[in-house]
GROMACS .gro file of C-alpha atoms in nm:
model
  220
    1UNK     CA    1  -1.467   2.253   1.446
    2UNK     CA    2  -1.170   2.145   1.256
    3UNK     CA    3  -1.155   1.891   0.978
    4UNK     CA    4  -1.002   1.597   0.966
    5UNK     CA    5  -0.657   1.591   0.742
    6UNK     CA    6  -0.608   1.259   0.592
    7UNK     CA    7  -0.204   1.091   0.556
    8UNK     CA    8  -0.233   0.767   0.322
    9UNK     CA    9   0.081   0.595   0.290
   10UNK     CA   10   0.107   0.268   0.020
   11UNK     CA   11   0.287  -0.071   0.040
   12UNK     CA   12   0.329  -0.412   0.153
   13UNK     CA   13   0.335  -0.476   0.519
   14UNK     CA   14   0.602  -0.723   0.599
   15UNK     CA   15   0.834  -0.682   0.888
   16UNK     CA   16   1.090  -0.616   0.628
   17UNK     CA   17   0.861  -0.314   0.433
   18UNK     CA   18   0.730  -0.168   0.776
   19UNK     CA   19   1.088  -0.060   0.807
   20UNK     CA   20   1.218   0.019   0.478
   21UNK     CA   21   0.899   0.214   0.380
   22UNK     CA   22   0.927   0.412   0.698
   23UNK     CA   23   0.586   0.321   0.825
   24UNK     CA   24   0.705   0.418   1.158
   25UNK     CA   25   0.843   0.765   1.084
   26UNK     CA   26   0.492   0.875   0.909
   27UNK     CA   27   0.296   0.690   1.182
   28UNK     CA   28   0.488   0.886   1.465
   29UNK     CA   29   0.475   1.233   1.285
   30UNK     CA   30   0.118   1.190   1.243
   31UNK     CA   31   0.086   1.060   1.647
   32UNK     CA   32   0.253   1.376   1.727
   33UNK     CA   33   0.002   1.591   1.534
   34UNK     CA   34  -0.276   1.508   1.767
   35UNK     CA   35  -0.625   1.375   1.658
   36UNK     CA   36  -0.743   1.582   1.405
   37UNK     CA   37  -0.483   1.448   1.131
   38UNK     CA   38  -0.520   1.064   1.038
   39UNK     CA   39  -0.306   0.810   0.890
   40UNK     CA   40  -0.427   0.530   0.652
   41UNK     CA   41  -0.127   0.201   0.546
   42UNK     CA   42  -0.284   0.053   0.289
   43UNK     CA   43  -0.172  -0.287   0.157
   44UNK     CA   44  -0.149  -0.521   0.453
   45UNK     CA   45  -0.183  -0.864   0.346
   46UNK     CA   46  -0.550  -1.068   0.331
   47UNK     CA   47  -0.638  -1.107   0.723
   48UNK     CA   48  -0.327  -0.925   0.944
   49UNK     CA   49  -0.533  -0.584   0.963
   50UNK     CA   50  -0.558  -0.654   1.287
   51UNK     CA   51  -0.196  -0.758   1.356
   52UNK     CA   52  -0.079  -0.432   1.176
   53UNK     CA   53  -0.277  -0.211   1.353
   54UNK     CA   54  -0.143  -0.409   1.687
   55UNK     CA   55   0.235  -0.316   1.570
   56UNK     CA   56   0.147   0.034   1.511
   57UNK     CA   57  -0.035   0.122   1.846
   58UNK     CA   58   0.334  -0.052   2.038
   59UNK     CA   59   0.588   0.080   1.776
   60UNK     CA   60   0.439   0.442   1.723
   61UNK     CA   61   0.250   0.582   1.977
   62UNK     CA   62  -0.010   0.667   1.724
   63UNK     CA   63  -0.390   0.616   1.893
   64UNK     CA   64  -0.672   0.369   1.763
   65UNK     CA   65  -0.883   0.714   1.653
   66UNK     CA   66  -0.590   0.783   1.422
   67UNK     CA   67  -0.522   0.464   1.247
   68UNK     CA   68  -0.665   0.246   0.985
   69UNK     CA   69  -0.512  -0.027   0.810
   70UNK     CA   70  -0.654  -0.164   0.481
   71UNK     CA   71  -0.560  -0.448   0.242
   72UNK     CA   72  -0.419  -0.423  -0.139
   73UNK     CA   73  -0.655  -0.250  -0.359
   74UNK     CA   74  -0.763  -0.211  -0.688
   75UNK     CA   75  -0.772   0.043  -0.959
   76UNK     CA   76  -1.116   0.188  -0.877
   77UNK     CA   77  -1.065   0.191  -0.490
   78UNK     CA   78  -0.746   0.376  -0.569
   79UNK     CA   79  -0.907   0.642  -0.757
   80UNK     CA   80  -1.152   0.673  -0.419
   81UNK     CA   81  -0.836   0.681  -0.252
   82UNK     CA   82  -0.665   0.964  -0.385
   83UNK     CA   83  -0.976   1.162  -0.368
   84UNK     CA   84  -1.026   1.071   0.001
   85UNK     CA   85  -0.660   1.213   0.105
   86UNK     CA   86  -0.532   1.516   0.173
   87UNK     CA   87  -0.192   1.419   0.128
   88UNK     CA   88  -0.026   1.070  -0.022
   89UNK     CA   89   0.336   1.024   0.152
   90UNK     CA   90   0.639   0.828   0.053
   91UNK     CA   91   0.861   0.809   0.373
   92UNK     CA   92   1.073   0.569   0.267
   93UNK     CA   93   1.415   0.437   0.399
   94UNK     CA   94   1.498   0.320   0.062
   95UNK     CA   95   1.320   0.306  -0.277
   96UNK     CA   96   1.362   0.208  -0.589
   97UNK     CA   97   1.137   0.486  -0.793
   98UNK     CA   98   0.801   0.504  -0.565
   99UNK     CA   99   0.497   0.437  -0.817
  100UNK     CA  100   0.250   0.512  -0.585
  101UNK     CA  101   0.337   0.922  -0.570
  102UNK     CA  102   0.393   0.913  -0.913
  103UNK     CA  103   0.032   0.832  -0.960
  104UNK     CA  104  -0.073   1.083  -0.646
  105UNK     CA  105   0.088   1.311  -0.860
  106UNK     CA  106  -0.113   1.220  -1.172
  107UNK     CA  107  -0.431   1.232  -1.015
  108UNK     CA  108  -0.393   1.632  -0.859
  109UNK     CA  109  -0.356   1.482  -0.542
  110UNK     CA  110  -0.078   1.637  -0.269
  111UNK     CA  111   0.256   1.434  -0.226
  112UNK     CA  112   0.551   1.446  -0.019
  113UNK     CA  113   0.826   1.233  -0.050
  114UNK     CA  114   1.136   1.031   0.117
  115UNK     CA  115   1.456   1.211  -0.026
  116UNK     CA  116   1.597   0.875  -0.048
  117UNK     CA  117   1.322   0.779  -0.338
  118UNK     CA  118   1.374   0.711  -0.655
  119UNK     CA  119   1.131   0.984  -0.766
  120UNK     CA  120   1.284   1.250  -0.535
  121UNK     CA  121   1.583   1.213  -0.814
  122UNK     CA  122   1.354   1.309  -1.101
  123UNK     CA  123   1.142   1.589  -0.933
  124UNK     CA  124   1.483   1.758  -0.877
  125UNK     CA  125   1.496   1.815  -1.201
  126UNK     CA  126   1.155   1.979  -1.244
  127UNK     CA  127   1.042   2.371  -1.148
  128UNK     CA  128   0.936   2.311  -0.817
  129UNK     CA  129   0.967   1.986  -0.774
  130UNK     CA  130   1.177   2.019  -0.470
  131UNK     CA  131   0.894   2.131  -0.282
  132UNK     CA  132   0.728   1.786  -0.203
  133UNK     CA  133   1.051   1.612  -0.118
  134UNK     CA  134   1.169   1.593   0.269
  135UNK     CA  135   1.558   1.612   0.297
  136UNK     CA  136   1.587   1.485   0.654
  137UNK     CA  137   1.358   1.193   0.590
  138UNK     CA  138   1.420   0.953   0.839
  139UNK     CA  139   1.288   1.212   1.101
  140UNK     CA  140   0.918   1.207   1.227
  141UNK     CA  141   1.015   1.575   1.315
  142UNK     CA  142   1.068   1.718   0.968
  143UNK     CA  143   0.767   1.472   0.830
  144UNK     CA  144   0.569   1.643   1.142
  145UNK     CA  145   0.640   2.001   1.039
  146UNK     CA  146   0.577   1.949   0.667
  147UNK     CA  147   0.190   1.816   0.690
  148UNK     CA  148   0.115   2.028   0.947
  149UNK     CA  149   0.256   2.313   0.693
  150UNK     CA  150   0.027   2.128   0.450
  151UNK     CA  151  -0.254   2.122   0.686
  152UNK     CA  152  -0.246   2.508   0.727
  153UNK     CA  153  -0.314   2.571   0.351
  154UNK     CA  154  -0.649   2.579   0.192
  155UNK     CA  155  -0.770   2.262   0.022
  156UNK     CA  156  -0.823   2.439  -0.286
  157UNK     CA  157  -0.438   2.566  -0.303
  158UNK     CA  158  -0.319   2.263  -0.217
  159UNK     CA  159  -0.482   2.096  -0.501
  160UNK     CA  160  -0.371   2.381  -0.755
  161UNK     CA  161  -0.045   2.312  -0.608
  162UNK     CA  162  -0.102   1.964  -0.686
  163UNK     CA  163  -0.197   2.031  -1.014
  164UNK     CA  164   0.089   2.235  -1.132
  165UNK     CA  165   0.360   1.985  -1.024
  166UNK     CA  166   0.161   1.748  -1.246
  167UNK     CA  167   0.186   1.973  -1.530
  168UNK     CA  168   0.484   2.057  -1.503
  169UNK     CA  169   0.634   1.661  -1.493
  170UNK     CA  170   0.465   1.690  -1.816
  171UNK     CA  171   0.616   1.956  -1.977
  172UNK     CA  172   0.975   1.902  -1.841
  173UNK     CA  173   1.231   1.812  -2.196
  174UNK     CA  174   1.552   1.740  -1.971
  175UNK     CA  175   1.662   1.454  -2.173
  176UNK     CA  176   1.564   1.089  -2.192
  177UNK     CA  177   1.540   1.004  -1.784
  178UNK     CA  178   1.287   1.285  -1.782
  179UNK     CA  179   1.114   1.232  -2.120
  180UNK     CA  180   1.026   0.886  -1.999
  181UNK     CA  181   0.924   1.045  -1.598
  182UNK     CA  182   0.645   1.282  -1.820
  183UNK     CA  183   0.532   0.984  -2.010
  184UNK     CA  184   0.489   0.811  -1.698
  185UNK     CA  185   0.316   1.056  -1.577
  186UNK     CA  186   0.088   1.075  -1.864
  187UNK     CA  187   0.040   0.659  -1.833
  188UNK     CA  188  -0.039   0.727  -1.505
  189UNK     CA  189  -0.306   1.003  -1.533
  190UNK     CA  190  -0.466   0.798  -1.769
  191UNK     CA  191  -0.503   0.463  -1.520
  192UNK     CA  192  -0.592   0.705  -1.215
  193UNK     CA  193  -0.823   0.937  -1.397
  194UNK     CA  194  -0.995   0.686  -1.694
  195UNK     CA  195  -0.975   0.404  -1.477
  196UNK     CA  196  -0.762   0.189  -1.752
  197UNK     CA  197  -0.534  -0.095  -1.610
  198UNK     CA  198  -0.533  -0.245  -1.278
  199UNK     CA  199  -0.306  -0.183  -0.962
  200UNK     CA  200  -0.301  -0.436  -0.717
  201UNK     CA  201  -0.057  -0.340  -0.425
  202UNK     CA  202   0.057  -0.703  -0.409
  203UNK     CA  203   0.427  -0.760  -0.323
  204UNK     CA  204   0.494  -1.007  -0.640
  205UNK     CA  205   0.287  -0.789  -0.849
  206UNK     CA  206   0.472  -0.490  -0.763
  207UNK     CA  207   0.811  -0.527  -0.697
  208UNK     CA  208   0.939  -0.652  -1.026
  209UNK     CA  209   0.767  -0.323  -1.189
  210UNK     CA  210   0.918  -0.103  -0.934
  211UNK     CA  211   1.246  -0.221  -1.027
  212UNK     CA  212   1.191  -0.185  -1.399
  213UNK     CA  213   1.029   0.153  -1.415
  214UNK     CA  214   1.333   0.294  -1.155
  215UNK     CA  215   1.587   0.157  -1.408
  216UNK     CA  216   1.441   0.307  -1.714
  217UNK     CA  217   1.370   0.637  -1.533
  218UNK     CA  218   1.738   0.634  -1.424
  219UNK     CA  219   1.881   0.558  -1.775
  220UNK     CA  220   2.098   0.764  -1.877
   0.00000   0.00000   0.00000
């Protein structure tokens, strides 16, 4: 019997974010895929799991079997999330930098991401990085064919995969945009793996800190 493969995808759930974080391309790629793969949205607001899930199932074809929605999260739950995924994906339309991968990538866990992130900029610039990024982003097709890729590969190469992209981030001296992705990186391995800070996925919480970290990342 084949196992499961697990999608987990990060944000607010607004009518506004459902599009912009292209909620609906990674929710039809994964539809398409067929049962065995699985998408989680995490961060709908307190009490509209149900609503969410309601959009999905209309918007996206994907099936009940396939789908859960859960609220924001904390710092410990999103350690248990990372471990629980097979793959953390950024499809967004538009996005500032994209925390959430960043910390995917800090934790050894598999990424791909919207070439219209903030982050995709940055892991340009890094050996490899341009494996994890989708160029035609806005398709479900090309998000289809990557996981499935993905899917094919054995759990323990995609996590040394994982891990090398992390280490490398670290390593990469490409002037002061990139010296300030690695320490990043480094603040971020040491939330996800030692469990210091908090990360609520709230949207006031959030977005001001998005827009920060993309403008000092982007610095020239």
């Amino acid at each position: 019997m084949e196992e499961d493969f697990f999608v987990f995808v990060f944000g607010r759930m607004t009518f506004e974010d459902r599009y912009v974080k292209g909620f609906d391309i990674i929710a039809k790629a994964v539809a398409s895929l067929g049962e065995k793969f699985k998408l989680t949205c995490v961060g709908a607001p307190p009490g509209k799991q149900r609503h969410m899930e309601k959009w999905f199932l209309k918007k996206t074809k994907i099936t009940r079997d396939q789908l859960t929605i859960r609220g924001y999260c904390d710092q410990e739950e999103l350690k248990g999330m990372f471990r629980e995924a097979h793959l953390i994906a950024l499809p967004s339309r538009a996005e500032g930098f994209g925390l959430v991968a960043l910390e995917a990538i800090s934790a050894g866990t598999p990424v791909l991401v919207s070439s219209q992130s903030g982050i995709s900029t940055a892991l340009q610039e890094v050996e490899d990085g341009y494996s994890v990024i989708v160029n035609t982003s806005q398709e479900p097709e090309e998000w289809e064919r990557r996981i499935k890729e993905l899917s094919l590969q054995t759990q323990q190469k995609r996590s040394d995969n994982a891990i090398r992209l992390r280490e490398k981030l670290q390593k990469a001296e490409k002037g002061p945009s990139q010296d300030r992705l690695s320490q990043e990186v480094q603040n971020s391995t040491e939330k996800v793996i030692y469990g210091k800070g908090k990360r609520p996925l709230s949207a006031t919480e959030r977005t001001d800190d998005l827009q920060i970290k993309s403008k000092e990342v982007r610095t020239p």
